[in-house]
PDB file of C-alpha atoms in Angstrom:
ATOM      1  CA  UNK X1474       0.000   0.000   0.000  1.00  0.00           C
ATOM      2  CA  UNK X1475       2.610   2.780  -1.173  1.00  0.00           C
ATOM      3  CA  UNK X1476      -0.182   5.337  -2.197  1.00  0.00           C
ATOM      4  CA  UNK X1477      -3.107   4.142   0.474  1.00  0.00           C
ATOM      5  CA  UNK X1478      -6.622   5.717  -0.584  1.00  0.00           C
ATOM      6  CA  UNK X1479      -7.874   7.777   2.295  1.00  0.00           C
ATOM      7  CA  UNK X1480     -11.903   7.816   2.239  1.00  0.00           C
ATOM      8  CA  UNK X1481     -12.824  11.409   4.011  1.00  0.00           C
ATOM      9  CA  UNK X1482     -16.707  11.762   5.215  1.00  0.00           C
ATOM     10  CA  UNK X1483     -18.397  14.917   6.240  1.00  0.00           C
ATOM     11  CA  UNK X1484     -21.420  14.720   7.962  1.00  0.00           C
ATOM     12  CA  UNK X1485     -23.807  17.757   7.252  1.00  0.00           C
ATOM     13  CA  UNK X1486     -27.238  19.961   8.376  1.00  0.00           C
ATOM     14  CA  UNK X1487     -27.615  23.297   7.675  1.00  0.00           C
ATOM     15  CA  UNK X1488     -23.885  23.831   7.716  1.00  0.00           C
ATOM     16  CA  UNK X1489     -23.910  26.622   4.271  1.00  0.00           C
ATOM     17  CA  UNK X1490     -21.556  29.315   6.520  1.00  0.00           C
ATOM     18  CA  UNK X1491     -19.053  26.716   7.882  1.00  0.00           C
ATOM     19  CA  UNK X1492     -19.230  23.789   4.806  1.00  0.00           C
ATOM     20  CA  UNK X1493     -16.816  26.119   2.392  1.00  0.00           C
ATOM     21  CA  UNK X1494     -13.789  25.644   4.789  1.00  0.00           C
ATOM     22  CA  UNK X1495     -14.348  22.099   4.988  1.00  0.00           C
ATOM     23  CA  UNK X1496     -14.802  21.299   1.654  1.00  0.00           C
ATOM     24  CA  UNK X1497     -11.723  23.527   0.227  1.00  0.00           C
ATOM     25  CA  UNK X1498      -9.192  22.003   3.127  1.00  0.00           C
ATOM     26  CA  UNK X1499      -9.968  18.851   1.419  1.00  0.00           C
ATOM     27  CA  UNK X1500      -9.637  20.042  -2.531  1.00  0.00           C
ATOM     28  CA  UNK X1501      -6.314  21.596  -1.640  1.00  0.00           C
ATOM     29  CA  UNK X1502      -4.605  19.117   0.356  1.00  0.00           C
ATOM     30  CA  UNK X1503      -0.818  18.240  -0.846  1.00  0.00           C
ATOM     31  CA  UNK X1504      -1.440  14.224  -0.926  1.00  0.00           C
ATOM     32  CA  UNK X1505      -4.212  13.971  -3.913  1.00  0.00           C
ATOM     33  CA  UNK X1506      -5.585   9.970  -3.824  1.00  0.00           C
ATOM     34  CA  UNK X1507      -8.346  10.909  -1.170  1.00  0.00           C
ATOM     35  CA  UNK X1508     -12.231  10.052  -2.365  1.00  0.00           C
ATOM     36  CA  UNK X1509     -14.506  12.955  -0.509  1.00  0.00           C
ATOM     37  CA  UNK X1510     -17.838  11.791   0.655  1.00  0.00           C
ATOM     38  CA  UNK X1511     -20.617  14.059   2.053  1.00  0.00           C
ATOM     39  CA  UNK X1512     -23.962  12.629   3.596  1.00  0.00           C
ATOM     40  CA  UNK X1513     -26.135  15.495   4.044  1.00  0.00           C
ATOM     41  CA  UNK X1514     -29.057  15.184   6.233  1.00  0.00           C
ATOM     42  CA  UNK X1515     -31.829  16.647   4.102  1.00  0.00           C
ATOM     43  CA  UNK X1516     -30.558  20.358   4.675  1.00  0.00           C
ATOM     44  CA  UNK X1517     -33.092  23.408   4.169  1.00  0.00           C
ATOM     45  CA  UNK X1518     -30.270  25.861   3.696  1.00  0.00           C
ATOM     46  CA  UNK X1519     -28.096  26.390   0.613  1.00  0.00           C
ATOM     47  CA  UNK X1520     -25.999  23.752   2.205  1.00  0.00           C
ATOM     48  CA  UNK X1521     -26.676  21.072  -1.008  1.00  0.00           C
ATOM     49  CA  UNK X1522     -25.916  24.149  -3.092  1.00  0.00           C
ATOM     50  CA  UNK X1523     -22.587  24.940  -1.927  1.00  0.00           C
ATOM     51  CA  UNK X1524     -21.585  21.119  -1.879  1.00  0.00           C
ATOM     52  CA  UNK X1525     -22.872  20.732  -5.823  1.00  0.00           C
ATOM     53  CA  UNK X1526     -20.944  23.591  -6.986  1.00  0.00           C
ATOM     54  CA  UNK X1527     -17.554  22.017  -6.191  1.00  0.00           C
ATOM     55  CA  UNK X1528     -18.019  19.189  -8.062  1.00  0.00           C
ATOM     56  CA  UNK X1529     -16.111  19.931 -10.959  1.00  0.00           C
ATOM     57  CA  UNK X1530     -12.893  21.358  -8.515  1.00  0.00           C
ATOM     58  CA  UNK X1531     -12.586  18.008  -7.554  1.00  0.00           C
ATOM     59  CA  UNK X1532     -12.570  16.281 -10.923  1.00  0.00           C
ATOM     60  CA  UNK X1533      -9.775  18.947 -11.916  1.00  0.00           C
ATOM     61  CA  UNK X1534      -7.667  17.897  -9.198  1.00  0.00           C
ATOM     62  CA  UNK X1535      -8.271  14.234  -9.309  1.00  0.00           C
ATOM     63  CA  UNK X1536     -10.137  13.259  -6.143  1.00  0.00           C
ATOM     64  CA  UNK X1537     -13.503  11.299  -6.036  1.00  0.00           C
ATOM     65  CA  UNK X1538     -15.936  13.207  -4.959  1.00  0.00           C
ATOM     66  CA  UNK X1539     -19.857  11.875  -3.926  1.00  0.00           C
ATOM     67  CA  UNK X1540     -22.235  13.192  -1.862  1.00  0.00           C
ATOM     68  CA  UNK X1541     -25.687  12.715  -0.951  1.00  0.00           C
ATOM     69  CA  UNK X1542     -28.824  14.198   0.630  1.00  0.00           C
ATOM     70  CA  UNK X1543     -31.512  12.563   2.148  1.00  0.00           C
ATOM     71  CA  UNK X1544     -32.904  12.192   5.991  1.00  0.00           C
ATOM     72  CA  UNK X1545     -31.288  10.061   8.304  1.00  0.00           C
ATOM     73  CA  UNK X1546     -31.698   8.524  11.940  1.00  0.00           C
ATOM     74  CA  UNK X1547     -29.367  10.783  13.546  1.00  0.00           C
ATOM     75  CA  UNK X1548     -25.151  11.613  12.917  1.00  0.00           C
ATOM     76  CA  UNK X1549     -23.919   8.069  13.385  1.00  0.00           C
ATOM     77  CA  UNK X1550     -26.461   6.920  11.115  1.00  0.00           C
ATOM     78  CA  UNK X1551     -25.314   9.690   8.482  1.00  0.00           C
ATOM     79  CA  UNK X1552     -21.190   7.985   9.415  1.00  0.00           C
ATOM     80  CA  UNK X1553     -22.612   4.491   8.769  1.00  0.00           C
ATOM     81  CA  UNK X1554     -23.903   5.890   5.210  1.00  0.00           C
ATOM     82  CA  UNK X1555     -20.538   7.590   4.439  1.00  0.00           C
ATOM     83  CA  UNK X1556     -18.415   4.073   5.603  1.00  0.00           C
ATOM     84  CA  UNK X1557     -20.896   2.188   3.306  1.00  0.00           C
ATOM     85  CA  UNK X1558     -20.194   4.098   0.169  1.00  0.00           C
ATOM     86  CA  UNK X1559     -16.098   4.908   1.004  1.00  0.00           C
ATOM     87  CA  UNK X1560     -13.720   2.082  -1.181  1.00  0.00           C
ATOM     88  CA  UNK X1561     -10.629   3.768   0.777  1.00  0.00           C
ATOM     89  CA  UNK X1562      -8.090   1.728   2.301  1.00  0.00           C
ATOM     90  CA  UNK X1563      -8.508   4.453   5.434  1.00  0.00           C
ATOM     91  CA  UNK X1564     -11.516   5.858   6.286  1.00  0.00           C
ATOM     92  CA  UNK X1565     -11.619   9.536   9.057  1.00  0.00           C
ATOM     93  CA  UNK X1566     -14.834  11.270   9.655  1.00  0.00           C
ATOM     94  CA  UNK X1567     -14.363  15.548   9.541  1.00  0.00           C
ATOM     95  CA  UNK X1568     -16.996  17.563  11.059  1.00  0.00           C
ATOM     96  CA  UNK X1569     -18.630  20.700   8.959  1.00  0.00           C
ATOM     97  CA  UNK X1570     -17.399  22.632  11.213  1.00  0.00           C
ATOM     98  CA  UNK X1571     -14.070  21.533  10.962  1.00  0.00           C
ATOM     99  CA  UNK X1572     -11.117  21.353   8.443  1.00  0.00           C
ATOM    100  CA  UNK X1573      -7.747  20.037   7.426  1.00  0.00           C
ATOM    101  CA  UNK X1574      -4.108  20.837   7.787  1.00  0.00           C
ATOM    102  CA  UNK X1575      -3.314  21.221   4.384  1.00  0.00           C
ATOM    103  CA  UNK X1576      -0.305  18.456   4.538  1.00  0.00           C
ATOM    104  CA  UNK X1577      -2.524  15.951   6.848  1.00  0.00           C
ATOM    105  CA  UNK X1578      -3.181  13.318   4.511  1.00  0.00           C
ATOM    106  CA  UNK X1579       0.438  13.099   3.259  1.00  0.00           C
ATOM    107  CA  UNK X1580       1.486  12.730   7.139  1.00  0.00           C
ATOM    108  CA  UNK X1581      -0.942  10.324   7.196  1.00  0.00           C
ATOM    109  CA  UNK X1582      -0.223   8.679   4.154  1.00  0.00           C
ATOM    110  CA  UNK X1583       3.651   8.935   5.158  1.00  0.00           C
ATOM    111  CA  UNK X1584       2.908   7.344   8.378  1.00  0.00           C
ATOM    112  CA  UNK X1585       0.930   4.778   6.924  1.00  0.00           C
ATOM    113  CA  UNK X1586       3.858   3.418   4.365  1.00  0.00           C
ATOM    114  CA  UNK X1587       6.379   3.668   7.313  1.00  0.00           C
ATOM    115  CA  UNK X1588       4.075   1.401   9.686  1.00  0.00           C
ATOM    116  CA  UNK X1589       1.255  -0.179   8.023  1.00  0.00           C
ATOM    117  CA  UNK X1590      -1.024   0.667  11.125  1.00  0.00           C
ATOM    118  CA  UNK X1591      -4.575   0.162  11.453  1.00  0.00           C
ATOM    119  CA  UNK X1592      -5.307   3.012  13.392  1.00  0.00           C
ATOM    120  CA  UNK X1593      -3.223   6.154  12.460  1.00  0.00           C
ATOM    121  CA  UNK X1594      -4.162   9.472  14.789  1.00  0.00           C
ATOM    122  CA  UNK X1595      -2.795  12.592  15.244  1.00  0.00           C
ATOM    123  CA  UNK X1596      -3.479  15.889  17.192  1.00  0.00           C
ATOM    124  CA  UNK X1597      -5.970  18.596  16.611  1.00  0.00           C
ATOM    125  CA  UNK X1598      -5.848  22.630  17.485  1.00  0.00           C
ATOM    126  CA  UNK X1599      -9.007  23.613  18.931  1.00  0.00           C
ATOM    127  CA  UNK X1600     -10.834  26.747  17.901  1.00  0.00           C
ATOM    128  CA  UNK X1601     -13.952  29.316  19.012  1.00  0.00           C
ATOM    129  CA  UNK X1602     -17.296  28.947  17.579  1.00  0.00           C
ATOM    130  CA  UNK X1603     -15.729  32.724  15.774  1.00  0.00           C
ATOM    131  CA  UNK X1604     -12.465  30.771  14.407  1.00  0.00           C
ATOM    132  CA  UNK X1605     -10.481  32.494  17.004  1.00  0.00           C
ATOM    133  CA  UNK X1606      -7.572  29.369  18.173  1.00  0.00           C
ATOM    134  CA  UNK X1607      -7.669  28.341  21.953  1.00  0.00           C
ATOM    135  CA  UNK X1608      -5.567  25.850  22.384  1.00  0.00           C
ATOM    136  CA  UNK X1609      -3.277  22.455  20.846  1.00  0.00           C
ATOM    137  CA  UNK X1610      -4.708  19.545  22.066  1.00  0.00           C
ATOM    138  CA  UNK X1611      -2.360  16.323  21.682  1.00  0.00           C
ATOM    139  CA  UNK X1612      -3.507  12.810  22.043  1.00  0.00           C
ATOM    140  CA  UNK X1613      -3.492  10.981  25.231  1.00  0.00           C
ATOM    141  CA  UNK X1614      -2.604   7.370  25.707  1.00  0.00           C
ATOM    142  CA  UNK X1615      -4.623   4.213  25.784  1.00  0.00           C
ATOM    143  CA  UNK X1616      -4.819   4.777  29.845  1.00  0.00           C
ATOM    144  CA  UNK X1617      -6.334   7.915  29.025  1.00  0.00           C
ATOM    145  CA  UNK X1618      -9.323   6.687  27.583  1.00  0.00           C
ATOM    146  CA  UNK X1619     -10.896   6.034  30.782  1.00  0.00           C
ATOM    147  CA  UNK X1620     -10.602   9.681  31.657  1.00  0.00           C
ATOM    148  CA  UNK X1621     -11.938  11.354  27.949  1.00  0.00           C
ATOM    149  CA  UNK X1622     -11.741  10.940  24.675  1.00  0.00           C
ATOM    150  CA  UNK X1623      -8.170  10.865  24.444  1.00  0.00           C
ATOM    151  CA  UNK X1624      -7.840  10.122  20.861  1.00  0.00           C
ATOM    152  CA  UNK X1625      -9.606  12.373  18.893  1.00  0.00           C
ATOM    153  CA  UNK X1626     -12.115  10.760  16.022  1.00  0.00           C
ATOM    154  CA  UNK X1627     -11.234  13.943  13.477  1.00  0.00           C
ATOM    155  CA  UNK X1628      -7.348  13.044  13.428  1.00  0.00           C
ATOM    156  CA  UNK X1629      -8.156   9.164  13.457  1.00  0.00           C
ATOM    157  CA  UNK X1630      -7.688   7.406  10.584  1.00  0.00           C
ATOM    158  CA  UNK X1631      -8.996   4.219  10.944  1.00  0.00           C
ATOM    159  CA  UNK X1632      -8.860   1.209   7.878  1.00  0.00           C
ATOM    160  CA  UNK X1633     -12.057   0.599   6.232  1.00  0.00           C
ATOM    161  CA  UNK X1634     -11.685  -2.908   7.171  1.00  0.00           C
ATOM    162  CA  UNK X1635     -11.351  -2.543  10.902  1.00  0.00           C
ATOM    163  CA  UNK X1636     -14.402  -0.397  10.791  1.00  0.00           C
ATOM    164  CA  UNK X1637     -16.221  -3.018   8.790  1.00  0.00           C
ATOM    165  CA  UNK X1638     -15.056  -5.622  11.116  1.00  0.00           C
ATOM    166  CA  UNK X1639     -16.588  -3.318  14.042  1.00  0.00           C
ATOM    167  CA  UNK X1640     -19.909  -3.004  11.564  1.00  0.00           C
ATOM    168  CA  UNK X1641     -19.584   0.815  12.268  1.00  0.00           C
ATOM    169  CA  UNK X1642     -20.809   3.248  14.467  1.00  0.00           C
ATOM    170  CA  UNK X1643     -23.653   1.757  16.902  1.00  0.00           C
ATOM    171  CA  UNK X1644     -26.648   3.482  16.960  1.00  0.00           C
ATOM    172  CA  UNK X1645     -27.533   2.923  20.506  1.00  0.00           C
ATOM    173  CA  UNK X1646     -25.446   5.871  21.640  1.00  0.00           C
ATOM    174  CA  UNK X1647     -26.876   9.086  19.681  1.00  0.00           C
ATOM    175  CA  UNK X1648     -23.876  11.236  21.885  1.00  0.00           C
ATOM    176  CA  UNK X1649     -20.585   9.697  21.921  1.00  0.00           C
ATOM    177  CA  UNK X1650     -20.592   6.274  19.718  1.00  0.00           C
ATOM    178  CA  UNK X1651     -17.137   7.612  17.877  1.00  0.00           C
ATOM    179  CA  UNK X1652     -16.162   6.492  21.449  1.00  0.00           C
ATOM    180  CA  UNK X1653     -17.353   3.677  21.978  1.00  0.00           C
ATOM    181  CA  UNK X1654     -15.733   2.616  18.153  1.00  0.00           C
ATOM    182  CA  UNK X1655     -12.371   3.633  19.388  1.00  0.00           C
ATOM    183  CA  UNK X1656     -12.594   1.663  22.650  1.00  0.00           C
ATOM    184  CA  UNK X1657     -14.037  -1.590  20.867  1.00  0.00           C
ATOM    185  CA  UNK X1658     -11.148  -1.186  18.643  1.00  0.00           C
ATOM    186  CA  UNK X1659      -8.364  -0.355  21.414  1.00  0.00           C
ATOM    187  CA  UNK X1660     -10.076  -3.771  23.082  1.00  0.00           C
ATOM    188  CA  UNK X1661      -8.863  -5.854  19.764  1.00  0.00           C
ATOM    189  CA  UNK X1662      -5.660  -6.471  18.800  1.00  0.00           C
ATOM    190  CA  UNK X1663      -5.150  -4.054  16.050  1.00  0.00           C
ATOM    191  CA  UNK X1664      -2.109  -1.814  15.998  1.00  0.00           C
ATOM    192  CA  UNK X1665      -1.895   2.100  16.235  1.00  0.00           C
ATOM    193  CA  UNK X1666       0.546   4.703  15.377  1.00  0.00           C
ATOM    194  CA  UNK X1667       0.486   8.273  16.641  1.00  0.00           C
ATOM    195  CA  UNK X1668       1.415  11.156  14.575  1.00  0.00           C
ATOM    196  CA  UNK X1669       2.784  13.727  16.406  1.00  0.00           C
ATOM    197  CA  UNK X1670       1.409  16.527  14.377  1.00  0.00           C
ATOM    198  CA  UNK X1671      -1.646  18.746  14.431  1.00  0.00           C
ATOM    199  CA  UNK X1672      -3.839  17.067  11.092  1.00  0.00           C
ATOM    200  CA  UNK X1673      -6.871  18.735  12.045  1.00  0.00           C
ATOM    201  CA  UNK X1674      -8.586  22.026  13.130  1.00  0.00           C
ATOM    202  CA  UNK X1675     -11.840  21.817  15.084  1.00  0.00           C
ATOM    203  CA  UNK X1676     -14.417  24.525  16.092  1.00  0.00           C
ATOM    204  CA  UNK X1677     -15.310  24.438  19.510  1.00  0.00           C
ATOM    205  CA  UNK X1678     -19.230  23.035  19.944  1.00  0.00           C
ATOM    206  CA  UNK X1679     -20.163  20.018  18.428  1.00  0.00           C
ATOM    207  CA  UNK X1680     -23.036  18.232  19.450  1.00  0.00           C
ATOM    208  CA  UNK X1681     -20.907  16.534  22.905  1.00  0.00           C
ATOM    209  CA  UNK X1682     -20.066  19.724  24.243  1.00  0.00           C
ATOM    210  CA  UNK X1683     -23.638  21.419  23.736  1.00  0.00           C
ATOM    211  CA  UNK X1684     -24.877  18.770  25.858  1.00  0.00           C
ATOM    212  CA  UNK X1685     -22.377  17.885  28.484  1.00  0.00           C
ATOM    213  CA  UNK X1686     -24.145  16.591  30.826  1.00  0.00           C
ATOM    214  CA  UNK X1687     -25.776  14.056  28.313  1.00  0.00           C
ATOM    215  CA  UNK X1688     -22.511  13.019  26.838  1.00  0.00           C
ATOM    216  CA  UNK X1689     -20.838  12.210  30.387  1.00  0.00           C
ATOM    217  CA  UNK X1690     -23.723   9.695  31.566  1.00  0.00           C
ATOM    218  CA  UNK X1691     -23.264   8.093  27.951  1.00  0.00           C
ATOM    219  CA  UNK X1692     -19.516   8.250  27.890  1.00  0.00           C
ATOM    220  CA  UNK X1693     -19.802   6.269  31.591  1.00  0.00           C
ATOM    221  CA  UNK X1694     -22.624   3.764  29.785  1.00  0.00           C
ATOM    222  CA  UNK X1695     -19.982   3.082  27.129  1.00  0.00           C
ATOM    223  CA  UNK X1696     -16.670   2.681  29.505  1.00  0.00           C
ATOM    224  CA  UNK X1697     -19.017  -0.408  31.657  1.00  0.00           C
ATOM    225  CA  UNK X1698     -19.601  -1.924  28.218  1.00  0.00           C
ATOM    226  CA  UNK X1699     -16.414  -2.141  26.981  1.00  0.00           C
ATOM    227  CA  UNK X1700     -14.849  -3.688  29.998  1.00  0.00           C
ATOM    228  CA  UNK X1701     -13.413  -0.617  32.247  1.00  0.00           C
ATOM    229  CA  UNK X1702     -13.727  -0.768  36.184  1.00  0.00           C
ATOM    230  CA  UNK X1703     -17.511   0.965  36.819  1.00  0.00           C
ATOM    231  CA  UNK X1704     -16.373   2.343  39.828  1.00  0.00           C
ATOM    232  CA  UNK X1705     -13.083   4.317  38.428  1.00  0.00           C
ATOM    233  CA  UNK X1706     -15.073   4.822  35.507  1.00  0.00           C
ATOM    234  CA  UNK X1707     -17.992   6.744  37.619  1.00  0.00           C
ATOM    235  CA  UNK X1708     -15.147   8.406  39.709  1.00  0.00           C
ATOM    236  CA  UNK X1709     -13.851  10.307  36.282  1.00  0.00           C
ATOM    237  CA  UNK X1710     -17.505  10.858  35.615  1.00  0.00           C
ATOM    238  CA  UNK X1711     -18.062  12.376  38.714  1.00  0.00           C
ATOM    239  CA  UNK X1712     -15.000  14.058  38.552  1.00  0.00           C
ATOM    240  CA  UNK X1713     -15.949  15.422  34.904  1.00  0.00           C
ATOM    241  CA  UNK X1714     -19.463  16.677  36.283  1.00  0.00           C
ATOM    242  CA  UNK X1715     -17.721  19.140  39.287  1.00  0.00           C
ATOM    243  CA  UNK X1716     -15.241  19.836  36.373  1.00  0.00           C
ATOM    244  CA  UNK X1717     -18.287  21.269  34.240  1.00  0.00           C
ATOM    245  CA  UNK X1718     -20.258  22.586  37.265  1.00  0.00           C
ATOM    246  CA  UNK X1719     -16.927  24.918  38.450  1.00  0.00           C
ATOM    247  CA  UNK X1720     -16.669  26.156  34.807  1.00  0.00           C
ATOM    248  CA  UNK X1721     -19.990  27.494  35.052  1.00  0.00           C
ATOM    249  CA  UNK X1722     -19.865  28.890  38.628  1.00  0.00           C
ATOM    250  CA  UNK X1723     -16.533  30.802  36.822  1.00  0.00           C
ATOM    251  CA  UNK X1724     -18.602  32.159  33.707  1.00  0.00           C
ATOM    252  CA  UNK X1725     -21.254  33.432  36.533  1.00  0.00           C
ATOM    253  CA  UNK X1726     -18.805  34.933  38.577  1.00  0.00           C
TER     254      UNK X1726
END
């Protein structure tokens, strides 16, 4: 696999002022043998618009492009859609809101032909809901993934096969089931590789953080299921919830 085909999704709603960054850190990235999928949800913006009128961008510079629009049974249901139609050898899963380093699939792709991984991941630079940056966030370990989602699904790069062999995102969790993937996957015995290297930029407010409270109680569902320690598991869930509750006593204050 010297030139490995990286499958990119982007799951969509109503997302015509943040889609265009998206989209264009995608058609300009250095490493060309991507295929770009979008799975719109049925948007009532000019969302379908804006996706349509790159079509012929792509063709120029040689990268699949597909998308569709129809209604779906929630996010993961739209990711299960994208993995069904990607043929890549690698499959990641970008947000709308979000967007590429322009050199992260040839540090992927780089990575990949130096260690044949399974799971390649990187780190991601977090910005405002205004594209103002806040911070570098680098990937945790395998031990961290009891505390948070340590390795972040934007910068994971995961082979279409191991996410066929995991038949995909379950739909039980409508919250955090790109969790509960990665852990089902770190409880196999596939092999990773970090890249130590910022491969994506993500806007602060996806659906976990608007409802935090939500996404801890499901994160804590998902840690039991996959085999972690309940009780350490509901201490960092505990721990998360004064975490969240002192943040907002701060923004009060």
């Amino acid at each position: 696999m010297n030139n490995p085909l990286i499958s990119i999704i982007t799951v969509s709603f109503n997302s015509e002022k943040s889609i265009k960054t998206t989209i264009e850190s995608i058609l300009n990235q250095t490493y060309t043998n991507i295929e770009y999928i979008i799975v719109d949800g049925n948007s009532s913006d000019k969302t379908v618009e804006i996706i349509a009128s790159y079509h012929k961008e792509f063709i120029n510079k040689g990268i699949r492009y597909r998308w569709i629009s129809e209604p779906d049974a929630g996010i993961y249901d739209a990711m299960n859609k994208g993995n069904s139609l990607a043929t890549g050898d690698y499959v990641n899963v970008i947000g709308s809101d979000d967007w590429f380093e322009l050199d992260a699939m040839e540090k992927v792709a780089n990575n990949q032909r130096e260690t044949s991984a399974d799971f390649i991941h990187g780190n991601i630079n977090v910005y405002s809901s205004s594209r103002e940056f806040l911070k570098v966030r680098r990937a945790g370990s395998r031990k961290d993934m009891i505390k948070e989602m340590s390795f972040f699904h934007p910068s994971s790069f995961i082979k279409k096969e191991v996410i066929d062999k995991m038949s995909g995102y379950s739909l039980e969790y409508k919250i955090c089931s790109d969790y509960d993937l990665i852990l089902r996957i770190l409880n196999k015995n596939f092999s990773f590789s970090y890249v130590n290297n910022t491969l994506v930029n993500v806007a602060y407010g996806g659906i976990s953080t608007l409802q935090v409270q939500k996404a801890l109680s499901e994160s804590h569902r998902i840690r039991v299921k996959n085999g972690y320690n309940p009780f350490l598991s509901k201490f960092f869930y505990f721990r998360a919830v004064l975490i969240q509750n002192l943040k907002k006593l701060s923004q009060i204050s």
